[in-house]
mmCIF file of C-alpha atoms and ligand atoms in Angstrom:
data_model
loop_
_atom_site.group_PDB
_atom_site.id
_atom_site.type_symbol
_atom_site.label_atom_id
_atom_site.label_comp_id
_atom_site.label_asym_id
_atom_site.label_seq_id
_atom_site.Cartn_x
_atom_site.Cartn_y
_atom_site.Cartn_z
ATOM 1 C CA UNK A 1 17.503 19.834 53.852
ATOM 2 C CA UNK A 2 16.620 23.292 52.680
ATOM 3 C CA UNK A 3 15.027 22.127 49.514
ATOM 4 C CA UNK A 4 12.225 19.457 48.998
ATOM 5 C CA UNK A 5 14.924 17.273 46.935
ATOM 6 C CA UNK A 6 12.243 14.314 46.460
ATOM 7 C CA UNK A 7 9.544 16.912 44.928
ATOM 8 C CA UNK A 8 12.148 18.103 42.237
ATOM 9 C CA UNK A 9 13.557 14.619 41.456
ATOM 10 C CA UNK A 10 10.242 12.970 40.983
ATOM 11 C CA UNK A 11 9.235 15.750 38.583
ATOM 12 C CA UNK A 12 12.217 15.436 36.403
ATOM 13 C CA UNK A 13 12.575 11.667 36.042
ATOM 14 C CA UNK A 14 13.683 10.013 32.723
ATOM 15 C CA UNK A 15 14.430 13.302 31.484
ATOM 16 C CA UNK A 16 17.192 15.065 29.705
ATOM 17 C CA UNK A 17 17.884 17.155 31.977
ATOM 18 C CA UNK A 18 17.849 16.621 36.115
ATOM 19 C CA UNK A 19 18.640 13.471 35.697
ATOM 20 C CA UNK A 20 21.385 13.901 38.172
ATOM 21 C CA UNK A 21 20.909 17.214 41.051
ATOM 22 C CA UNK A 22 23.035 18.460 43.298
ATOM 23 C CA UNK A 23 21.791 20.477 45.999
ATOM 24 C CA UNK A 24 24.100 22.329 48.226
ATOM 25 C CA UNK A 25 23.578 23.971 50.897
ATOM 26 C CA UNK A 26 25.965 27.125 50.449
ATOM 27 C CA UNK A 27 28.594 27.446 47.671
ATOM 28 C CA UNK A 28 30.881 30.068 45.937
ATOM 29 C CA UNK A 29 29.503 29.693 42.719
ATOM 30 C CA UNK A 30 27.653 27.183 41.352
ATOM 31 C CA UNK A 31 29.425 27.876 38.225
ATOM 32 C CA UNK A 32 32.605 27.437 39.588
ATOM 33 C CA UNK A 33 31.430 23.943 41.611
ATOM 34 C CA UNK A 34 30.204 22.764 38.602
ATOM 35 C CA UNK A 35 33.608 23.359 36.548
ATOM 36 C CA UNK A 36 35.424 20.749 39.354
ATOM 37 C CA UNK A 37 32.293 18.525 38.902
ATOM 38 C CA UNK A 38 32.873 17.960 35.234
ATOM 39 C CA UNK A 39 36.372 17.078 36.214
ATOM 40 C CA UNK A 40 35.191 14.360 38.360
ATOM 41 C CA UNK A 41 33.261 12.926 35.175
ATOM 42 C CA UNK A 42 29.617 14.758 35.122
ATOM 43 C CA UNK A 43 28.417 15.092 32.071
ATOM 44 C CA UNK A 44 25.238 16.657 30.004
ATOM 45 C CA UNK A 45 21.963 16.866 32.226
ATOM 46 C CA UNK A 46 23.250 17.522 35.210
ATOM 47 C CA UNK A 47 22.198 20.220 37.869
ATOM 48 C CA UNK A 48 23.408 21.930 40.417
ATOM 49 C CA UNK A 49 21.425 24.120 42.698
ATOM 50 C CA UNK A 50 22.476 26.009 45.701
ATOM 51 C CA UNK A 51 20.421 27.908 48.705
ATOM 52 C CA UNK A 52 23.427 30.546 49.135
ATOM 53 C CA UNK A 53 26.155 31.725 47.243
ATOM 54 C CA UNK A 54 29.265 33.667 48.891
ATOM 55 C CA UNK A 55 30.410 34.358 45.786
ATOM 56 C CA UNK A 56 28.221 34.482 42.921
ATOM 57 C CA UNK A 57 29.832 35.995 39.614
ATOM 58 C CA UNK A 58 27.754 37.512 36.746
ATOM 59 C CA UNK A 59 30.241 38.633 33.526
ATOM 60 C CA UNK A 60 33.347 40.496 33.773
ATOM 61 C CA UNK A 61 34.299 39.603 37.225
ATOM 62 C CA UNK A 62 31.104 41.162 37.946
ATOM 63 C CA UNK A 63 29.526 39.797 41.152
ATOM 64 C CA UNK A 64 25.785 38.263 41.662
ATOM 65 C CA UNK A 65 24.081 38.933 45.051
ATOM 66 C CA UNK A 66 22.486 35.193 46.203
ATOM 67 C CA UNK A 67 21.241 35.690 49.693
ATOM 68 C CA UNK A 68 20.185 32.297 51.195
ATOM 69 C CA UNK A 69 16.432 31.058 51.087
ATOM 70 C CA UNK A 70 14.972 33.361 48.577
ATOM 71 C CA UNK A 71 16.491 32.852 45.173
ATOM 72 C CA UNK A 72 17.679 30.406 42.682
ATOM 73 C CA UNK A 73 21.283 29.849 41.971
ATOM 74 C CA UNK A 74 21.384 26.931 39.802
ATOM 75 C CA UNK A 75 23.870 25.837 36.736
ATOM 76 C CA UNK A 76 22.911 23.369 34.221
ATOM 77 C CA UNK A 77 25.189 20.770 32.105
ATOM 78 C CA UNK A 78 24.399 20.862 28.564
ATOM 79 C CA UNK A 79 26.275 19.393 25.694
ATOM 80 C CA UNK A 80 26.773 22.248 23.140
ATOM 81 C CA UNK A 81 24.566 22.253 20.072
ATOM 82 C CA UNK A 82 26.516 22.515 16.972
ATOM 83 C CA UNK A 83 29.975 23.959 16.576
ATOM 84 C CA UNK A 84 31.586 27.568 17.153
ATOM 85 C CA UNK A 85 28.213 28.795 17.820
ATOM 86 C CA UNK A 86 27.038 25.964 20.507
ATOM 87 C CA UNK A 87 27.925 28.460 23.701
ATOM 88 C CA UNK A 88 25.610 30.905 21.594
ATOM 89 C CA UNK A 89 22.617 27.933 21.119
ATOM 90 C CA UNK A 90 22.931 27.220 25.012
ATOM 91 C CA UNK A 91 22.599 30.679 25.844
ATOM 92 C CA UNK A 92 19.553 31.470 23.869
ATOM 93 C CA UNK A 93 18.114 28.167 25.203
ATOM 94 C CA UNK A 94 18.312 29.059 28.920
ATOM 95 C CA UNK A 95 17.173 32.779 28.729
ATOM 96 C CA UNK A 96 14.147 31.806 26.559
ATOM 97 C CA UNK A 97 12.935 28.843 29.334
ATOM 98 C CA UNK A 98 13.392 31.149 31.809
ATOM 99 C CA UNK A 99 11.218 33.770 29.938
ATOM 100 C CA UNK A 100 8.792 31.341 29.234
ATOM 101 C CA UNK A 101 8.702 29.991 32.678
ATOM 102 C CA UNK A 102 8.268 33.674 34.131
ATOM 103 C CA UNK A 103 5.444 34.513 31.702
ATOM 104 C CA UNK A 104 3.889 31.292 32.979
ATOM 105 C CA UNK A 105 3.753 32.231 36.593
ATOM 106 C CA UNK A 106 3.050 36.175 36.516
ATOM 107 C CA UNK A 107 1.048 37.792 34.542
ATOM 108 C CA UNK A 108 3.440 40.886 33.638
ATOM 109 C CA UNK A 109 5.225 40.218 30.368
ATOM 110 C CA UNK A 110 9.355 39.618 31.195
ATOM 111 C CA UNK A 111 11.531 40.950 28.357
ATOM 112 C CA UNK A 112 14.921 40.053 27.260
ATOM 113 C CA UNK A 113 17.702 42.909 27.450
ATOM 114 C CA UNK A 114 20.705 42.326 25.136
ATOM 115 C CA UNK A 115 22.548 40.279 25.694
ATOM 116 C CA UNK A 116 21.751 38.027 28.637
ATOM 117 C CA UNK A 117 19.447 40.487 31.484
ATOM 118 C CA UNK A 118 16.358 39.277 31.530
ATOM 119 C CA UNK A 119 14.231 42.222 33.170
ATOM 120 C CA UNK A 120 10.161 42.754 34.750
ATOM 121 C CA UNK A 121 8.827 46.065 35.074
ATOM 122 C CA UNK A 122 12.069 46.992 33.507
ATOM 123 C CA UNK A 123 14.293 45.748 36.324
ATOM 124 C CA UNK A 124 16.392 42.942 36.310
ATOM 125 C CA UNK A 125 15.042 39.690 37.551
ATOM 126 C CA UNK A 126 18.014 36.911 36.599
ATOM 127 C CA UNK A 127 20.898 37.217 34.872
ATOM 128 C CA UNK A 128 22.304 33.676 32.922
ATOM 129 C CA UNK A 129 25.848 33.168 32.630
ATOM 130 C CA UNK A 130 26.865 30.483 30.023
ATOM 131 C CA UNK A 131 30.254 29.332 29.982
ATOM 132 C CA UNK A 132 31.837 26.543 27.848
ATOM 133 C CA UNK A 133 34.024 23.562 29.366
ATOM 134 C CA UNK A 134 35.787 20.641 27.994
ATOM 135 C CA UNK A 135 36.521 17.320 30.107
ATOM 136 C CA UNK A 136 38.556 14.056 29.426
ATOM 137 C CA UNK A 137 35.658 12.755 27.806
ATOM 138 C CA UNK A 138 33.339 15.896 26.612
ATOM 139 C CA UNK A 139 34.878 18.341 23.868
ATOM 140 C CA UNK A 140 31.825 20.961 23.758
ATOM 141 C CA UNK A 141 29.799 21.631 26.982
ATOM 142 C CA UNK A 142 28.349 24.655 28.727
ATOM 143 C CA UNK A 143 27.976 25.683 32.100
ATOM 144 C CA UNK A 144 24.699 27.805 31.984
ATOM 145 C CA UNK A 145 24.200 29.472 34.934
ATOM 146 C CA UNK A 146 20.927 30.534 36.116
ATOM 147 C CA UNK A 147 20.565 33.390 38.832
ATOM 148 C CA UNK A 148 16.369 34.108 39.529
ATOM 149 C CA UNK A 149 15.324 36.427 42.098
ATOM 150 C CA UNK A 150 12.085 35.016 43.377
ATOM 151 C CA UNK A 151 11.164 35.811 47.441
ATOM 152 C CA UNK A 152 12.743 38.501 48.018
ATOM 153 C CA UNK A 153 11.629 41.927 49.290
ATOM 154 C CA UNK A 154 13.103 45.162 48.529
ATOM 155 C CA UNK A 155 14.390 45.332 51.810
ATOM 156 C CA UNK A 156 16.293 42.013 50.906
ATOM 157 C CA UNK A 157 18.236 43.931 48.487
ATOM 158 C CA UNK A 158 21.561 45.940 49.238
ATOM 159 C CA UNK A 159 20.938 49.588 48.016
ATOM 160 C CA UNK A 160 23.297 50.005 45.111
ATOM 161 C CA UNK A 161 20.701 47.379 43.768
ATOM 162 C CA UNK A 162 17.397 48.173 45.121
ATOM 163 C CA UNK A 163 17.207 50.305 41.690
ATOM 164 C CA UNK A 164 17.498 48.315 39.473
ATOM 165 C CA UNK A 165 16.669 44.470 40.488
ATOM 166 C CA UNK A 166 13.236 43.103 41.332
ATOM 167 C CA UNK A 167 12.074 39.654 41.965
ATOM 168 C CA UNK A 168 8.978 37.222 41.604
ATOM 169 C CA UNK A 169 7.427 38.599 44.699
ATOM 170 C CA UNK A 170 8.282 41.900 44.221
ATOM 171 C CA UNK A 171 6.285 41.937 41.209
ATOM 172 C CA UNK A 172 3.391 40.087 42.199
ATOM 173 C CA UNK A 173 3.153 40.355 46.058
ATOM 174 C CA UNK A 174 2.999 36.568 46.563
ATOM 175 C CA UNK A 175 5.353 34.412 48.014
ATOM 176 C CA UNK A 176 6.280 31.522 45.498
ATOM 177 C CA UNK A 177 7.298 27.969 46.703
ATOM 178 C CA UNK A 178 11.295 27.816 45.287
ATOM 179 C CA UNK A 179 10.903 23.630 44.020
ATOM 180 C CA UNK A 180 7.283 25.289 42.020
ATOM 181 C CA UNK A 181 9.796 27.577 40.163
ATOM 182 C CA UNK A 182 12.683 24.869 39.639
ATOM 183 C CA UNK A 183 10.992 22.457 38.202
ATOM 184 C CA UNK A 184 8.524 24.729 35.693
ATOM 185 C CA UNK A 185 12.213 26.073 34.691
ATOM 186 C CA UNK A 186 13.769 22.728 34.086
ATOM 187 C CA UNK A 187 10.810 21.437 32.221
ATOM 188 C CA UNK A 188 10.972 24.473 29.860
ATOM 189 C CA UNK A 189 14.594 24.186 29.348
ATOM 190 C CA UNK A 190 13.728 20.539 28.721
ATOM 191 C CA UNK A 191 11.692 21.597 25.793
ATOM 192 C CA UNK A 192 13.771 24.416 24.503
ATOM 193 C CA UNK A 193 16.518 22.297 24.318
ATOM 194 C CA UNK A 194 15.153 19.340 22.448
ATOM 195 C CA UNK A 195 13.180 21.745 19.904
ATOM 196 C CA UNK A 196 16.769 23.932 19.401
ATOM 197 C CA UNK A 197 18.711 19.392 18.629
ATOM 198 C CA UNK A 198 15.452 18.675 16.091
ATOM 199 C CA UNK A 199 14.591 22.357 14.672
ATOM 200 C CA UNK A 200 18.466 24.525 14.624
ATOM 201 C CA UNK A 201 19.765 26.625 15.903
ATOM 202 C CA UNK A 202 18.115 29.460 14.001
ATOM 203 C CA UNK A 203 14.739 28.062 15.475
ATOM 204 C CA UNK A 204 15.290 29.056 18.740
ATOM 205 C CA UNK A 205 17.471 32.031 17.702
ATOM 206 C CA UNK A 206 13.963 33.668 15.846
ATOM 207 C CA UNK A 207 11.997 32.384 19.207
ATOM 208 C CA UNK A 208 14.872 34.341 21.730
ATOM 209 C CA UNK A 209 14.371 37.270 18.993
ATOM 210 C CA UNK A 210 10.874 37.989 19.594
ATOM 211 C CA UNK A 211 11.548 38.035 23.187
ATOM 212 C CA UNK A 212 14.204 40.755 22.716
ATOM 213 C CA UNK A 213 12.943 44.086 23.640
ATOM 214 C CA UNK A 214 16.591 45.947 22.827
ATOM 215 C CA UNK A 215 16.292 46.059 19.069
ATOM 216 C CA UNK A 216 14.683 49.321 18.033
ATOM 217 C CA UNK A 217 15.866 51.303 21.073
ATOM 218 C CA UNK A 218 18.132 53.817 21.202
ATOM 219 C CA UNK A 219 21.123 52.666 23.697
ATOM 220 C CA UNK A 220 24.489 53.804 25.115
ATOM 221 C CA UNK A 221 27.037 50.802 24.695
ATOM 222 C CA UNK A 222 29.739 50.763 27.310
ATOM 223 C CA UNK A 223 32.729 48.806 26.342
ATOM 224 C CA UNK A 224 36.288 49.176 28.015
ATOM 225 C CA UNK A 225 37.715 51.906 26.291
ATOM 226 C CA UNK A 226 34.864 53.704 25.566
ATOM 227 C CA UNK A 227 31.244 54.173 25.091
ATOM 228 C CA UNK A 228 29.075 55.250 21.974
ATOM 229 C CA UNK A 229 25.164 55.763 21.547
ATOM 230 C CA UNK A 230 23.054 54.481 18.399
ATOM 231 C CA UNK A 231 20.031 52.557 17.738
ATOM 232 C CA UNK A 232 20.125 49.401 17.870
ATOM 233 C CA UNK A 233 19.221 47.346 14.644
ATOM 234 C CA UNK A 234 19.634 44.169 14.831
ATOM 235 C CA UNK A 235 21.085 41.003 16.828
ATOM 236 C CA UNK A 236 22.454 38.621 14.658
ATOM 237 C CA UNK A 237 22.185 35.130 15.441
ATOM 238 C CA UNK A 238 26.128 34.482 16.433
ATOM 239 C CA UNK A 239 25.044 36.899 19.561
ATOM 240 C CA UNK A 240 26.784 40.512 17.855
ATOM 241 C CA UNK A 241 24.544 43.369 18.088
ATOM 242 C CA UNK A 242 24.100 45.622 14.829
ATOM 243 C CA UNK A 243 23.903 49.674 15.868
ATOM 244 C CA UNK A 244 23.303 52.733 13.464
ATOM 245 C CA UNK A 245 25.680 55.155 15.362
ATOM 246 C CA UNK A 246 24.903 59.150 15.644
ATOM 247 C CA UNK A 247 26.876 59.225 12.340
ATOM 248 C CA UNK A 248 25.058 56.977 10.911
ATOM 249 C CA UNK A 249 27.152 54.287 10.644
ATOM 250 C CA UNK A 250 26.814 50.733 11.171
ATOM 251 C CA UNK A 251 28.892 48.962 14.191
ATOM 252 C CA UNK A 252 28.771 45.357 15.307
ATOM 253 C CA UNK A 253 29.530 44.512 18.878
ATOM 254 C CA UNK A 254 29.934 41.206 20.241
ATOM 255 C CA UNK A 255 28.803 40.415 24.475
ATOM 256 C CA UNK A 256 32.389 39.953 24.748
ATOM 257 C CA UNK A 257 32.987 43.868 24.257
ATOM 258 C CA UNK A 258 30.483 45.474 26.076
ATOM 259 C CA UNK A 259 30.633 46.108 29.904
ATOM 260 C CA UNK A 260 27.363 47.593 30.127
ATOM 261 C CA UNK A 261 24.271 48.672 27.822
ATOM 262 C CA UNK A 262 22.433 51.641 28.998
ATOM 263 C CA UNK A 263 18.543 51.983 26.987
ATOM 264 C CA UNK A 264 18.175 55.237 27.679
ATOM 265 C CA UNK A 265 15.258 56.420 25.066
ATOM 266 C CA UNK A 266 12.311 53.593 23.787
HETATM 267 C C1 LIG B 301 24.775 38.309 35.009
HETATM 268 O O1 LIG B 301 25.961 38.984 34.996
HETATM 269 O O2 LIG B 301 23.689 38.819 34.932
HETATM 270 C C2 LIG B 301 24.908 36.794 35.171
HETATM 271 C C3 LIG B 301 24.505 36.342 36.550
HETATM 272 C C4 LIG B 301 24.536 34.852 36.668
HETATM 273 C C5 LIG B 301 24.296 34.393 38.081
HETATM 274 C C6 LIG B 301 24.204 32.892 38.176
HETATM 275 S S1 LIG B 301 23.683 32.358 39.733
HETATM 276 C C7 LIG B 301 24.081 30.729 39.374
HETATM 277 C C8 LIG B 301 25.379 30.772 38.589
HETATM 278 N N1 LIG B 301 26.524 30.747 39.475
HETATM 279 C C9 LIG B 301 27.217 31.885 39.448
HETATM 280 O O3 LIG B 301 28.224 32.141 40.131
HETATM 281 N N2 LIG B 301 26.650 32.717 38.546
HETATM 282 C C10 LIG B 301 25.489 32.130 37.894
HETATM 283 P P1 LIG B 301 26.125 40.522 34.616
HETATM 284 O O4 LIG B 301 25.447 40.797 33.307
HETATM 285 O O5 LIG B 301 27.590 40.786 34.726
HETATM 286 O O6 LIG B 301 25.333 41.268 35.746
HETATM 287 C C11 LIG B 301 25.887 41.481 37.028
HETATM 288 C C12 LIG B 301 25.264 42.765 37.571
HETATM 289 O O7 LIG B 301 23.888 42.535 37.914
HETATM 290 C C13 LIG B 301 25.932 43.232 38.875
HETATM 291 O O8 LIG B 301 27.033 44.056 38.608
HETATM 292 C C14 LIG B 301 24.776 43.998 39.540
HETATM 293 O O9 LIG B 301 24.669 45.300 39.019
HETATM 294 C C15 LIG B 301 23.537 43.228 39.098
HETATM 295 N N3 LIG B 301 23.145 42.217 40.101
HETATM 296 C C16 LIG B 301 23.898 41.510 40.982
HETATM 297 N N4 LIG B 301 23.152 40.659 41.688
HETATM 298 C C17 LIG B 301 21.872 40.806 41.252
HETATM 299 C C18 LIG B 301 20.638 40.195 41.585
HETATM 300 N N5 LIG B 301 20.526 39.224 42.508
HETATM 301 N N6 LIG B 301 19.532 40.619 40.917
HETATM 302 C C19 LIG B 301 19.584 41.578 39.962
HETATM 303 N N7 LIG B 301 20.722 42.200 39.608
HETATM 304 C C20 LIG B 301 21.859 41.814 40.234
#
């Protein structure tokens, strides 16, 4: 057993969420596990956590690097809250636990990068990945996957990313124990996700906003075709981003358009 399973289980009793955990010990994707698990009838609450991914995907086809005994790679059932914009809801949910787990275990603010990095010391430290499902049964759920860096070293890291990701002990110097981590995440996800069913969606929205560190900054948006730079003005709360271009006029882009987002002035 590479995780203490009974530590994590008895910390997340009669809740919400991690009610029912799968740990396994190597995967491809958690995400992509979890999309045949819903087939086989799981449903909202459920998590999945893995020690090792071979193949880990972030957005685009993009891959995420999950080396075995360091990280977490973990995806989360959650019934969508609301209607077109539930995926949206999810999302903000996740990234904001995780921010508010982070900034509970290290004393260096973490910031959110539009739309779904969230970064320390300005390098990336987990990326989220929220996808939506239907089963037989459930219309509207999301597969919200979670990648943390937490014990690794830079050494740990393959160059092409030793750049530009850090982790937990990176940051801090100190080892962290990986079930310590899990279960301050769950809790806060736990709590996000109750406040975003009783206060809206625009609740948590305004609380993921004043995490956001990209509105203000002047960026370079990459998107297939091309790329453009402007400052960035506003996120509205369906996920588009609102940039002043060099002309001075206004653009909205969705996540779904842009490949990459460079901040390259504050
Ligand atoms: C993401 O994609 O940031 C979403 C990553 C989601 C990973 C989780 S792990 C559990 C679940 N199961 C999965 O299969 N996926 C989810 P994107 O914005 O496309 O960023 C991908 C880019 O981040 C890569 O192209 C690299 O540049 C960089 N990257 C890859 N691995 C990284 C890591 N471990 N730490 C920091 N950056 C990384």
């Amino acid at each position: 057993m590479v995780f203490n399973e009974e530590m994590i289980r008895d910390s997340l009793r009669e809740r919400l969420i991690g009610g029912d955990i799968f740990f396994l010990e190597t995967v491809d994707s958690t995400n992509t596990y979890t999309q045949e698990l819903i087939r086989k009838g799981a449903g909202g609450g459920s998590v999945i956590i893995a020690d090792h991914q071979s193949k880990g995907k972030g957005r685009f086809g993009r891959s995420w690097f999950s080396p075995a005994g360091t990280g977490l790679w973990m995806s989360v059932i959650l019934k969508g809250i609301g209607n077109e914009t539930s995926a949206n809801t999810v999302n903000y949910v996740c990234i904001l636990s995780v921010v508010e787990a982070i900034n509970d275990l290290i004393s260096i603010k973490s910031e959110i990068k539009w739309p779904n990095d969230i970064l320390l010391n300005k390098k990336k430290i987990c990326g989220v990945l929220s996808e939506m499902v239907s089963s037989e049964n459930e219309k509207n759920l999301v597969i919200a996957g979670i990648g943390l860096n937490i014990n690794q070293t830079l050494d740990d890291f393959p160059a092409e990313l030793r750049e530009i990701a850090t982790s937990l002990r990176i940051i801090s110097g100190s080892e962290y124990v990986r079930e310590e981590v899990i279960i301050k995440i769950l809790k806060s996800l736990e709590k996000n996700y109750r406040l975003a069913i009783d206060e809206g969606t625009d609740f948590i929205f305004k609380k993921w906003l004043k995490q956001c560190t990209t509105v203000g900054k002047k960026v370079r948006v990459v998107t297939s075709e091309r790329h453009f730079d402007g400052i960035a003005e506003a996120v509205k709360p369906d996920g588009r981003l609102v940039l002043r271009d060099e002309k001075n006029e206004i653009k909205e882009v969705t996540p779904i358009d842009i490949i990459q987002i460079i901040e390259y002035i504050s």
